[in-house]
Coordinates of C-alpha atoms in Angstrom, one line a residue:
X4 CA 0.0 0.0 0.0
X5 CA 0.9 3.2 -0.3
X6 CA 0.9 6.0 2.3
X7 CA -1.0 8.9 1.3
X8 CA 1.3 11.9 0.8
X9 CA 2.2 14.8 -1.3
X10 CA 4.9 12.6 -2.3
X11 CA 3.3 9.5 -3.5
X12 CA 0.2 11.3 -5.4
X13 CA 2.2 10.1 -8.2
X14 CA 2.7 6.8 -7.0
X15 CA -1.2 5.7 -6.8
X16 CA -2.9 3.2 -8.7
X17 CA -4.3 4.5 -12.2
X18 CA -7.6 4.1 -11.5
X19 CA -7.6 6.6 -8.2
X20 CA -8.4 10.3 -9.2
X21 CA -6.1 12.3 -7.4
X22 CA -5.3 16.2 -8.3
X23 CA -4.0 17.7 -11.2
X24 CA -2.8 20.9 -10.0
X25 CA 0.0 22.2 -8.1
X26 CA -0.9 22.4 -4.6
X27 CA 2.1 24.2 -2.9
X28 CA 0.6 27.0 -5.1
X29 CA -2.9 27.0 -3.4
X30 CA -3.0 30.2 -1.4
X31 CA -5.7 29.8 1.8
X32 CA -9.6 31.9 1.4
X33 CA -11.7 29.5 3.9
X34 CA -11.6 28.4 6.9
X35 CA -13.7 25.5 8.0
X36 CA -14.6 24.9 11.5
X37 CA -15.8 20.7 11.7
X38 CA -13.4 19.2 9.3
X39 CA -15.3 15.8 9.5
X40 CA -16.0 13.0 7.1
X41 CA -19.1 15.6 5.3
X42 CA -17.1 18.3 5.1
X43 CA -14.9 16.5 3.2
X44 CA -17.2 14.4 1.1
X45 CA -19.3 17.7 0.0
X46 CA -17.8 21.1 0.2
X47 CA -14.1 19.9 -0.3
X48 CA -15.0 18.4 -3.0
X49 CA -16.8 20.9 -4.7
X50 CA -14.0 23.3 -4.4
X51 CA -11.2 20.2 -5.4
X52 CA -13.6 20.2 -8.6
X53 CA -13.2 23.6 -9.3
X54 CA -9.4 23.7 -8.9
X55 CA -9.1 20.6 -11.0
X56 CA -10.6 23.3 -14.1
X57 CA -7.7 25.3 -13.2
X58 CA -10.0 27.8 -11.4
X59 CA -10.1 29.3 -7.4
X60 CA -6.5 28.5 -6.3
X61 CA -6.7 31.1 -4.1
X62 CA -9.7 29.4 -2.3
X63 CA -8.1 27.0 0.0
X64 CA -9.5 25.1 3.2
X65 CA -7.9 26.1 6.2
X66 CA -9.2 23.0 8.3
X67 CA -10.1 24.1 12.1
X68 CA -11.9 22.6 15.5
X69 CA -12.3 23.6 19.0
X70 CA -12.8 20.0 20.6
X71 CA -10.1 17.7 22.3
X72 CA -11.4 15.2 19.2
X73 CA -10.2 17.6 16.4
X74 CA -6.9 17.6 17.7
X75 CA -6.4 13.8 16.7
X76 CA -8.2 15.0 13.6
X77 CA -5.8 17.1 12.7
X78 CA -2.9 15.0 13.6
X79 CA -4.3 12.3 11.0
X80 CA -5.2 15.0 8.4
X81 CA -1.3 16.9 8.2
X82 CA 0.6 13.6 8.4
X83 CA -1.0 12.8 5.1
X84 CA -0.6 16.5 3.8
X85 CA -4.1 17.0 4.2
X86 CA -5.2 14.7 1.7
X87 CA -8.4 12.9 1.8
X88 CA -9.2 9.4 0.3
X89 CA -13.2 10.0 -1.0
X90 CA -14.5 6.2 -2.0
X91 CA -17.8 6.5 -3.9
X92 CA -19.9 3.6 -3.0
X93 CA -22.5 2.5 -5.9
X94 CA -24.1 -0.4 -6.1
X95 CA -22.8 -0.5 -10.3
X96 CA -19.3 -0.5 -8.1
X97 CA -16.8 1.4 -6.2
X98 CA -14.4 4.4 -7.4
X99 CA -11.9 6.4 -5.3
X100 CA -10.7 10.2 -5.6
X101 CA -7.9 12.0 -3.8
X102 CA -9.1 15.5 -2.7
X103 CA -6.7 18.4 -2.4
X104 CA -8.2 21.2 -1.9
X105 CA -7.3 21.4 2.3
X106 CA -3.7 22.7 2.6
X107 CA -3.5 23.5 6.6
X108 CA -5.1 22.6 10.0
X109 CA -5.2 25.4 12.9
X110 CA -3.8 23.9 15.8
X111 CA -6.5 23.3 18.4
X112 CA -6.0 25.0 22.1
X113 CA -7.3 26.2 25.1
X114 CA -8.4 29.9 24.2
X115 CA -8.4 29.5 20.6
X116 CA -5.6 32.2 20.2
X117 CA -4.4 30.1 16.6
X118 CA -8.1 29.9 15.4
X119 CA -8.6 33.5 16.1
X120 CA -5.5 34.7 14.4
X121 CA -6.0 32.8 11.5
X122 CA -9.5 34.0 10.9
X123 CA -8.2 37.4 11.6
X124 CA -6.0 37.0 8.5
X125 CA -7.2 39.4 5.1
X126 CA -6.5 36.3 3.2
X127 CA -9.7 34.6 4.8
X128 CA -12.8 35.5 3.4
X129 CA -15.3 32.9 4.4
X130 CA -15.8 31.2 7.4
X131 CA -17.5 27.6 7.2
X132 CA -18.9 25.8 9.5
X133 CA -20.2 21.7 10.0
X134 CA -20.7 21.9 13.8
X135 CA -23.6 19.3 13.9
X136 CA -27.7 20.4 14.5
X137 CA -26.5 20.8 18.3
X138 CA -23.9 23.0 18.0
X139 CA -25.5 26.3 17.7
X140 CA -26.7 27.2 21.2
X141 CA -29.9 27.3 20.4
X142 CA -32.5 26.1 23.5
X143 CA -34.5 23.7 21.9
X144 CA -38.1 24.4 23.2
X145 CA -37.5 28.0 22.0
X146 CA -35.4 27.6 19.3
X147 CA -34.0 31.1 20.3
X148 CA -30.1 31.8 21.1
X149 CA -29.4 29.9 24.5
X150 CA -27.8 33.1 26.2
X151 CA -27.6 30.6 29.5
X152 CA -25.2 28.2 28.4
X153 CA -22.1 27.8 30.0
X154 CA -20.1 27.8 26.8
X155 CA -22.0 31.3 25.9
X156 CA -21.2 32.4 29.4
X157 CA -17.5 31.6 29.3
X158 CA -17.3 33.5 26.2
X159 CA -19.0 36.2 27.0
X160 CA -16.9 36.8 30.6
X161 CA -13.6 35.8 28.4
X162 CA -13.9 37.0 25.2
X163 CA -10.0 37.1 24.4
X164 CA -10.0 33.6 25.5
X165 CA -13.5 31.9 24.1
X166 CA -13.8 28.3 24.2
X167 CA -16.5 28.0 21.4
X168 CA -16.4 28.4 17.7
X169 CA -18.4 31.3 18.0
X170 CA -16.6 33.1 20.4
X171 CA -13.4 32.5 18.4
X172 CA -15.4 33.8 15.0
X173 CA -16.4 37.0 17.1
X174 CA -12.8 37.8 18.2
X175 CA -11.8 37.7 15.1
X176 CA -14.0 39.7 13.5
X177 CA -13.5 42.2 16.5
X178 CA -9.5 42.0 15.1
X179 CA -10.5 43.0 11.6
X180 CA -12.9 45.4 12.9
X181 CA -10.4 47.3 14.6
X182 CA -7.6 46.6 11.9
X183 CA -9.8 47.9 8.8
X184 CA -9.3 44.1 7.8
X185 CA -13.1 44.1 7.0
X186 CA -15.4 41.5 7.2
X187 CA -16.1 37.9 6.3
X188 CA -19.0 35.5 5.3
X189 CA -20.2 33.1 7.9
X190 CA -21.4 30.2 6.1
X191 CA -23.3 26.7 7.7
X192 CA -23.2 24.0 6.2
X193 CA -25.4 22.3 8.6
X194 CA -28.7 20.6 8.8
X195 CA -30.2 23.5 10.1
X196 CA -33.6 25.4 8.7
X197 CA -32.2 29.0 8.2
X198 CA -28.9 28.0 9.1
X199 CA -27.4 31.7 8.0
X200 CA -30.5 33.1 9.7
X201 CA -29.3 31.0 13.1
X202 CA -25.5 31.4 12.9
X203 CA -26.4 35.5 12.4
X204 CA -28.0 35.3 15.3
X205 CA -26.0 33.3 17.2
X206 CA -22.4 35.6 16.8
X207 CA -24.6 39.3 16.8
X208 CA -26.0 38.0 20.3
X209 CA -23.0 37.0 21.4
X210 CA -21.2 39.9 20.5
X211 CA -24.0 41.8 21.7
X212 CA -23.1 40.8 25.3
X213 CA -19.8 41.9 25.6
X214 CA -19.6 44.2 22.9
X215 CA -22.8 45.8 21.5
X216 CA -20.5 48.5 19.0
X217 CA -19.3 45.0 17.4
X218 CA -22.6 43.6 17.2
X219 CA -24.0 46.1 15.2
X220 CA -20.8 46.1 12.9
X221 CA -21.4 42.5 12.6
X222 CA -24.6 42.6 11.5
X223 CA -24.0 45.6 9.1
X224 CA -21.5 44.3 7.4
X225 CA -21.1 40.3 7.5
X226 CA -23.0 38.0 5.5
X227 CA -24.3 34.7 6.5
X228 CA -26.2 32.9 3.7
X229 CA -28.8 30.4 3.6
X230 CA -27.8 26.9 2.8
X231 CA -29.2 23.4 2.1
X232 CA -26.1 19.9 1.8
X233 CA -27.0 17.1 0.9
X234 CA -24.9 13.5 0.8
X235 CA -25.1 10.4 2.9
X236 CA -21.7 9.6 4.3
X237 CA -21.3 7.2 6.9
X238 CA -18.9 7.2 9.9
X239 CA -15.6 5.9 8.8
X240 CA -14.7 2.4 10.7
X241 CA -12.1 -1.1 9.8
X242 CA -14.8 -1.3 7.0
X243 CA -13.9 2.2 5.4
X244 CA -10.3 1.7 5.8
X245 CA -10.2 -1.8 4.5
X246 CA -11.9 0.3 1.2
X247 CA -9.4 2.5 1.1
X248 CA -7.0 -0.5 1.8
X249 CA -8.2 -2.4 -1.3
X250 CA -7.5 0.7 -3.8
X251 CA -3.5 0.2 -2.6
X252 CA -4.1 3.5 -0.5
X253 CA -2.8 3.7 3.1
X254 CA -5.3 6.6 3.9
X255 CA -6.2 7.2 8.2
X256 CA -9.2 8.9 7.4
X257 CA -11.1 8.0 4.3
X258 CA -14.5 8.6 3.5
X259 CA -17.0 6.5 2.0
X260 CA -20.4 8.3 0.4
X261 CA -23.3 7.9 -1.8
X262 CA -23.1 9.0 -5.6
X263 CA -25.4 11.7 -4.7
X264 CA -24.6 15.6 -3.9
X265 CA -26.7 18.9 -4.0
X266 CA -25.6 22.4 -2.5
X267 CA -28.2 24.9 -2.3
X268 CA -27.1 28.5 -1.5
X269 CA -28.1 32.0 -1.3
X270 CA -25.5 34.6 -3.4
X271 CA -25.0 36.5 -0.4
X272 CA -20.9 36.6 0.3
X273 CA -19.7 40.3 1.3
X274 CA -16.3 39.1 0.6
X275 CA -16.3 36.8 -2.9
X276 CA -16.6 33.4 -3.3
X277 CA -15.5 30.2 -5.3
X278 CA -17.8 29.7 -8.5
X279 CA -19.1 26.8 -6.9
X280 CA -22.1 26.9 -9.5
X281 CA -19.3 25.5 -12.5
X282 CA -19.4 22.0 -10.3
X283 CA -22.9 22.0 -9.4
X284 CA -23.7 23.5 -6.8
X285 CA -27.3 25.6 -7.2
X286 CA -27.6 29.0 -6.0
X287 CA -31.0 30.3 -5.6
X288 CA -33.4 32.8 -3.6
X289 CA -35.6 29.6 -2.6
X290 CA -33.3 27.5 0.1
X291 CA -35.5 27.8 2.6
X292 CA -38.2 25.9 0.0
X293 CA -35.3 23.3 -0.7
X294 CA -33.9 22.9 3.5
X295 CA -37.9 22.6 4.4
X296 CA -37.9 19.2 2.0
X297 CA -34.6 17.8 2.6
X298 CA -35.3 18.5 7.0
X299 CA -38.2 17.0 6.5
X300 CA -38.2 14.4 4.2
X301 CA -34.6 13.1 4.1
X302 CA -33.6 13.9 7.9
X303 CA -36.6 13.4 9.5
X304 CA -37.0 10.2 7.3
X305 CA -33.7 9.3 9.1
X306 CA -35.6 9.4 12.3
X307 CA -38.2 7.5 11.4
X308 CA -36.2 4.4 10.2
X309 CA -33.5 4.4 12.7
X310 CA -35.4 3.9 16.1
X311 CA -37.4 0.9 14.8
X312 CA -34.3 -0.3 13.3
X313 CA -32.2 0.1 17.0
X314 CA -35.1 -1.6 18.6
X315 CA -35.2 -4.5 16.1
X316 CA -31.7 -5.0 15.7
X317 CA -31.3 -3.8 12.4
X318 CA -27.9 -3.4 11.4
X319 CA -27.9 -0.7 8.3
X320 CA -30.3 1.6 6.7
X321 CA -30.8 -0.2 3.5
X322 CA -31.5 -3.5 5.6
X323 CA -34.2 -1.2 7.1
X324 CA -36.1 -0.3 4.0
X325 CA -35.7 -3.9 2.7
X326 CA -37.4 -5.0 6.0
X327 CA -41.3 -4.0 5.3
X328 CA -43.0 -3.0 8.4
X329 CA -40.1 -0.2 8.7
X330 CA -39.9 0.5 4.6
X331 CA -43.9 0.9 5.5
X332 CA -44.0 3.1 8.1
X333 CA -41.3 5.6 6.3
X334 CA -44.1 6.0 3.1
X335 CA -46.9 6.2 5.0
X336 CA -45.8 8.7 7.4
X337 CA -43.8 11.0 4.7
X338 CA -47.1 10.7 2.1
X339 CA -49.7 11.1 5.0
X340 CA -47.9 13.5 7.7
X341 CA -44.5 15.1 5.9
X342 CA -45.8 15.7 2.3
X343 CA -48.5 18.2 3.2
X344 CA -46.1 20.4 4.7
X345 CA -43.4 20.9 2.1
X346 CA -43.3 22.9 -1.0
X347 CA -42.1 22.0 -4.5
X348 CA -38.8 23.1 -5.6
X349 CA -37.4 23.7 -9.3
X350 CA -35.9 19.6 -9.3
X351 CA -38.3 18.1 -7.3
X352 CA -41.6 17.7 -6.3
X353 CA -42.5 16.0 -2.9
X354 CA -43.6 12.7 -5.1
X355 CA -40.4 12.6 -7.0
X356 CA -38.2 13.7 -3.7
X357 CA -39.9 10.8 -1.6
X358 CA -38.4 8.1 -4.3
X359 CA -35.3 10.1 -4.7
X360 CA -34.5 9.6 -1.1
X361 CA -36.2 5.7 -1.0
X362 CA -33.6 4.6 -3.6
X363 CA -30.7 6.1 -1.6
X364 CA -31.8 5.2 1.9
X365 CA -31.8 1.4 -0.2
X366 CA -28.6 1.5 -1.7
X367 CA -26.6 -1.6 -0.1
X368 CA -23.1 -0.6 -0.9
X369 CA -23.9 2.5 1.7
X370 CA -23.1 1.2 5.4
X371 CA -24.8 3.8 7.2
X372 CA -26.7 2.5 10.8
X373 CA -29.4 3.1 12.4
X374 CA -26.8 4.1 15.3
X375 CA -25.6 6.5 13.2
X376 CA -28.6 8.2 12.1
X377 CA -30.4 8.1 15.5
X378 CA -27.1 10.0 17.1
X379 CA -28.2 13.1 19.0
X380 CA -31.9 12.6 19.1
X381 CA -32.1 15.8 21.3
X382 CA -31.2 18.1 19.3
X383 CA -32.8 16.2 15.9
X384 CA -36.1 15.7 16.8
X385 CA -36.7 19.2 18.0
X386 CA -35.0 20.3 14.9
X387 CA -36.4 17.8 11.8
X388 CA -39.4 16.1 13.3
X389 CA -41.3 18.4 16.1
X390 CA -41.8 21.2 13.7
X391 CA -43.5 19.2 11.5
X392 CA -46.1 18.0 14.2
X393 CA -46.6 21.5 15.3
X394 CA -47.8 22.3 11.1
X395 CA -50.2 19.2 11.3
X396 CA -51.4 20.0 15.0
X397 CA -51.8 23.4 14.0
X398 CA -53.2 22.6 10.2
X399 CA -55.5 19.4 11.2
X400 CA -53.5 17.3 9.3
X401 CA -52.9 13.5 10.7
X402 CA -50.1 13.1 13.4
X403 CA -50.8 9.5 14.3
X404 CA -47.1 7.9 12.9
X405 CA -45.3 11.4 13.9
X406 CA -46.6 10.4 17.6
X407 CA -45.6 6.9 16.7
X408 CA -42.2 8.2 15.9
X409 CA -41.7 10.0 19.1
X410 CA -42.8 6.1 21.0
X411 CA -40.4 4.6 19.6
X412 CA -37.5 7.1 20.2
X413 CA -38.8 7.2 23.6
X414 CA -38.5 3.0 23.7
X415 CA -35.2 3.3 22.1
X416 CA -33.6 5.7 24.5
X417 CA -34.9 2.7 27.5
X418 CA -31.7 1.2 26.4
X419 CA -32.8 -2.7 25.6
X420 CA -33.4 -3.7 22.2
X421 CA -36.3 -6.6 21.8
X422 CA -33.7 -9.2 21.3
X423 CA -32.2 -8.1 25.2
X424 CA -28.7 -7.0 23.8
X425 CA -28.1 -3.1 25.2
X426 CA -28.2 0.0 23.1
X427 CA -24.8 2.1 24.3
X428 CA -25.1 5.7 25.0
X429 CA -26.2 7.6 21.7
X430 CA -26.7 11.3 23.1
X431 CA -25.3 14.1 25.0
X432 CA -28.2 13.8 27.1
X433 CA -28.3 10.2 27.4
X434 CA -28.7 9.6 31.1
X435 CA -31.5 11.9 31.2
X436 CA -33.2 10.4 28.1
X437 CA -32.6 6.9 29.6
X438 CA -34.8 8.2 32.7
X439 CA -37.2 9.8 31.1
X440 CA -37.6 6.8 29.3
X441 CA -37.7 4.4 31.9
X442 CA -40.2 6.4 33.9
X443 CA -42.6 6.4 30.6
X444 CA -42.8 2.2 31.0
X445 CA -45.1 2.8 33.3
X446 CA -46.2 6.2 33.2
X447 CA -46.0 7.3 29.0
X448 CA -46.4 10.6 29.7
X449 CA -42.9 11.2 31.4
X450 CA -41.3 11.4 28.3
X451 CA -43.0 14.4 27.1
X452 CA -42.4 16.2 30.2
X453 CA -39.3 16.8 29.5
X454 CA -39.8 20.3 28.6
X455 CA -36.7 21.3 27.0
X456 CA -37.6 19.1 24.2
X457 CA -41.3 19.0 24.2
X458 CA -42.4 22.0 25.3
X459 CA -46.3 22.5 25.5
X460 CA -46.9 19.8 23.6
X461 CA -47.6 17.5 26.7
X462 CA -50.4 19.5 26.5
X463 CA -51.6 18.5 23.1
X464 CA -54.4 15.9 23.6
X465 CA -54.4 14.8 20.0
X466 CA -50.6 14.5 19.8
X467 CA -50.2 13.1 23.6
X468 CA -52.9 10.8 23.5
X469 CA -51.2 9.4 20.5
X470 CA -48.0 9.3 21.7
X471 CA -49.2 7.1 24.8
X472 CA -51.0 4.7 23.0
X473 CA -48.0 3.6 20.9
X474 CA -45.6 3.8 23.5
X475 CA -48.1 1.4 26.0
X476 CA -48.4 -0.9 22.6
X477 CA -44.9 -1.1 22.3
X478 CA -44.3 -2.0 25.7
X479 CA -47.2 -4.6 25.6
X480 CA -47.1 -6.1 22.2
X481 CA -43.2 -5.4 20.5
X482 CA -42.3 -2.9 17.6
X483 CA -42.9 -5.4 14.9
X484 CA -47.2 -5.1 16.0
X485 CA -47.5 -2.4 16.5
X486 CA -46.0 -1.2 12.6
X487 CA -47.8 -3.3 11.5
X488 CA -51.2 -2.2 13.2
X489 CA -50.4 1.6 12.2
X490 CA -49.4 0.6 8.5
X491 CA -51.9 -1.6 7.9
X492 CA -55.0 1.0 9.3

């Protein structure tokens, strides 16, 4: 095998992709705060595309993090030069691609003083963020800025010293402020409705804290567009890396991901951007149309598959929609509870979405698991699948498998599967999940008590009535009934 390298680009086999232009020219314009296997598999990519037509050399990733984690991250990524091994997985076959377009990786410290000075740099221009749907502060009943958080509060008392990616971002900015540096684009790239709208208002109230002069200048005068990403990459495990093994690559961090991308993005960028359109992506006045039906459909749909699938010992997505009580209970609930509540877009109407994302969620050659998908159920049902019962509450549209898929998160988070073997921690707030969730055994309503989450909708007789019905079924008479009673109604 070969160990991925500068150096040995030359050496790979033939039939790996790997870049065609000179990379010790690539001057740095983003940094990106997550550097992760999607990152890697979707906006890397697009901009490795571009640079392979010669174009946006002056464009490079900057990779950055503010967790213990990233630090092993980074070691990993600039022993190979920042290279990354991307393994398309089809079930025609298997190709592989060496992307380029990272050349650096900020060191990761207490204080963030490396992050902050390299966002700080005129060179930087946009700021990119895959921080997961919990990494935003955002209190999940509300959905406003969580001004309470300890992290906020840190970086608020220390602002020279912030321990989030936020904070950092806002010291920066204050450096370029004050410098006549000017400012730079904030852009998520997370599964996030309004995602520019939240990371706005995430860094303005910040700032707003400790600095309300800076606030205003950061609202004035940064952009933070809309965006929508799309592509199914699974976690990278001895599967992955035997992949990356078999294409003669000695690669520490492949990534393995569908044969399916889309990028949807408002033109909003006070400081220039890549031409991202040459390689696909779409921009467009209408991403809040396209988030609404991916949230819904694709990462709710997620939701919906993967707790039956823990429960029932499933062991990967496409084995859940070949098994038929769960491939079931994913149509009906997106044609008779999700579908009423999303908009056509130019590519896709709901119909023509819902077999888009069938025929992906099905693909074998994608490993993705139900583990991985029902990962932070905290922060994803309040984010993909609450809202949507709040429209058909509030509309008068069925909620009967939406309540259904609340049961079985709440049977899930118990911690037993049917066949006895244990479901390990899955969440940040796993311990109080698991006792919320043993309480509701007896007593369903427990789990909807928990207030953070849930909100007033304990107090929603046709959603809570629902919800306790399924969860006493599931209890009494096993997942596998009780799909089949709701599918078969």
């Amino acid at each position: 095998m070969i160990r991925l390298s500068n150096p040995t680009l030359s050496a790979l086999p033939e039939r790996v992709a790997r870049p065609a232009y000179d990379r010790a020219a690539l001057t740095p314009g983003i940094v990106h705060i997550g550097l992760g296997n999607f990152h890697r598999a979707h906006q890397a990519w697009y901009l490795h595309r571009l640079m392979q037509r010669g174009l946006d050399h002056d464009w490079a990733i900057v990779g950055a993090g503010v967790r213990p984690h990233d630090a092993t991250q980074r070691e990993k990524l600039l022993a190979q030069d920042g290279l990354s091994t991307l393994i398309e997985l089809d079930p025609s076959g298997t190709s592989a691609e060496v992307v380029g377009s990272m050349i650096d990786y900020v060191p990761v410290e207490g204080g963030n003083a490396a992050l902050i000075r390299r966002m700080a740099d005129p060179a930087i221009r946009i700021v990119a963020l895959t921080v997961t749907e919990g990494g935003y502060y955002i209190d999940p009943a509300t959905r406003a800025f969580d001004a309470a958080h300890p992290d906020m509060r840190h970086d608020v008392a220390h602002p020279d010293r912030p321990c989030t990616a936020f904070g950092a971002m806002v010291a920066a900015l204050r450096a370029r402020r004050d410098q006549g540096i000017g400012p730079f684009t904030g852009l998520s790239c997370d599964n996030i409705q309004g995602n520019g709208a939240v990371l706005r208002r995430t860094l303005v109230s910040l700032a707003r804290a400790s600095d309300p002069d800076l606030a205003g200048w950061i609202d004035a005068h940064c952009t933070f567009p809309n965006s929508m990403v799309d592509c199914i990459v699974p976690a990278t495990g001895p599967r992955e890396l035997a992949l990356s093994h078999g294409f003669g690559i000695d690669d520490a961090v492949p990534v393995t991901h569908e044969n399916f991308r889309q990028w949807v993005i408002e033109d909003e960028f006070c400081a220039g951007r890549p031409a991202w359109e040459r390689v696909g992506a779409t921009f467009s006045d209408r991403v809040r149309d396209y988030e609404a039906m991916k949230i819904r459909m694709l990462n709710a749909g997620h939701q919906i598959i993967g707790h039956p699938g823990e429960i029932l010992s499933v062991a990967t997505i496409s084995q859940c929609m070949a098994q038929p009580l769960i491939h079931a209970l994913f149509r009906k609930v997106q044609r008779d509870e999700i579908m009423p509540h999303v908009e056509p877009v130019p590519d896709f109407t709901p119909e023509a979405y819902l077999d888009l994302i069938t025929r992906r969620f099905s693909n074998p050659a994608i490993v993705d698991t139900p583990r991985r998908v029902a990962f932070d159920g905290s922060s994803r049902h309040p984010g993909f699948v609450l809202p949507i019962l709040r429209d058909g509450l509030a509309a008068g549209t069925p909620v009967e498998g939406l309540a259904l898929v609340e049961a079985l998160w709440a049977r899930m988070c118990e911690g037993t599967r049917e066949d006895g073997s244990v479901i390990e921690p899955n969440d940040p707030l796993w311990e109080t999940l698991r006792a919320a969730a043993t309480a509701a055994r007896d007593r369903p309503r427990a789990w909807l008590e928990q207030r953070p989450i849930y909100g007033d909708l304990t107090e929603a007789s046709r959603f809570a009535d629902a919800f306790e019905r399924w969860l006493e079924k599931l209890w009494s008479e096993g997942c596998e009934a009780v799909l089949r009673a709701y599918t078969t109604a």
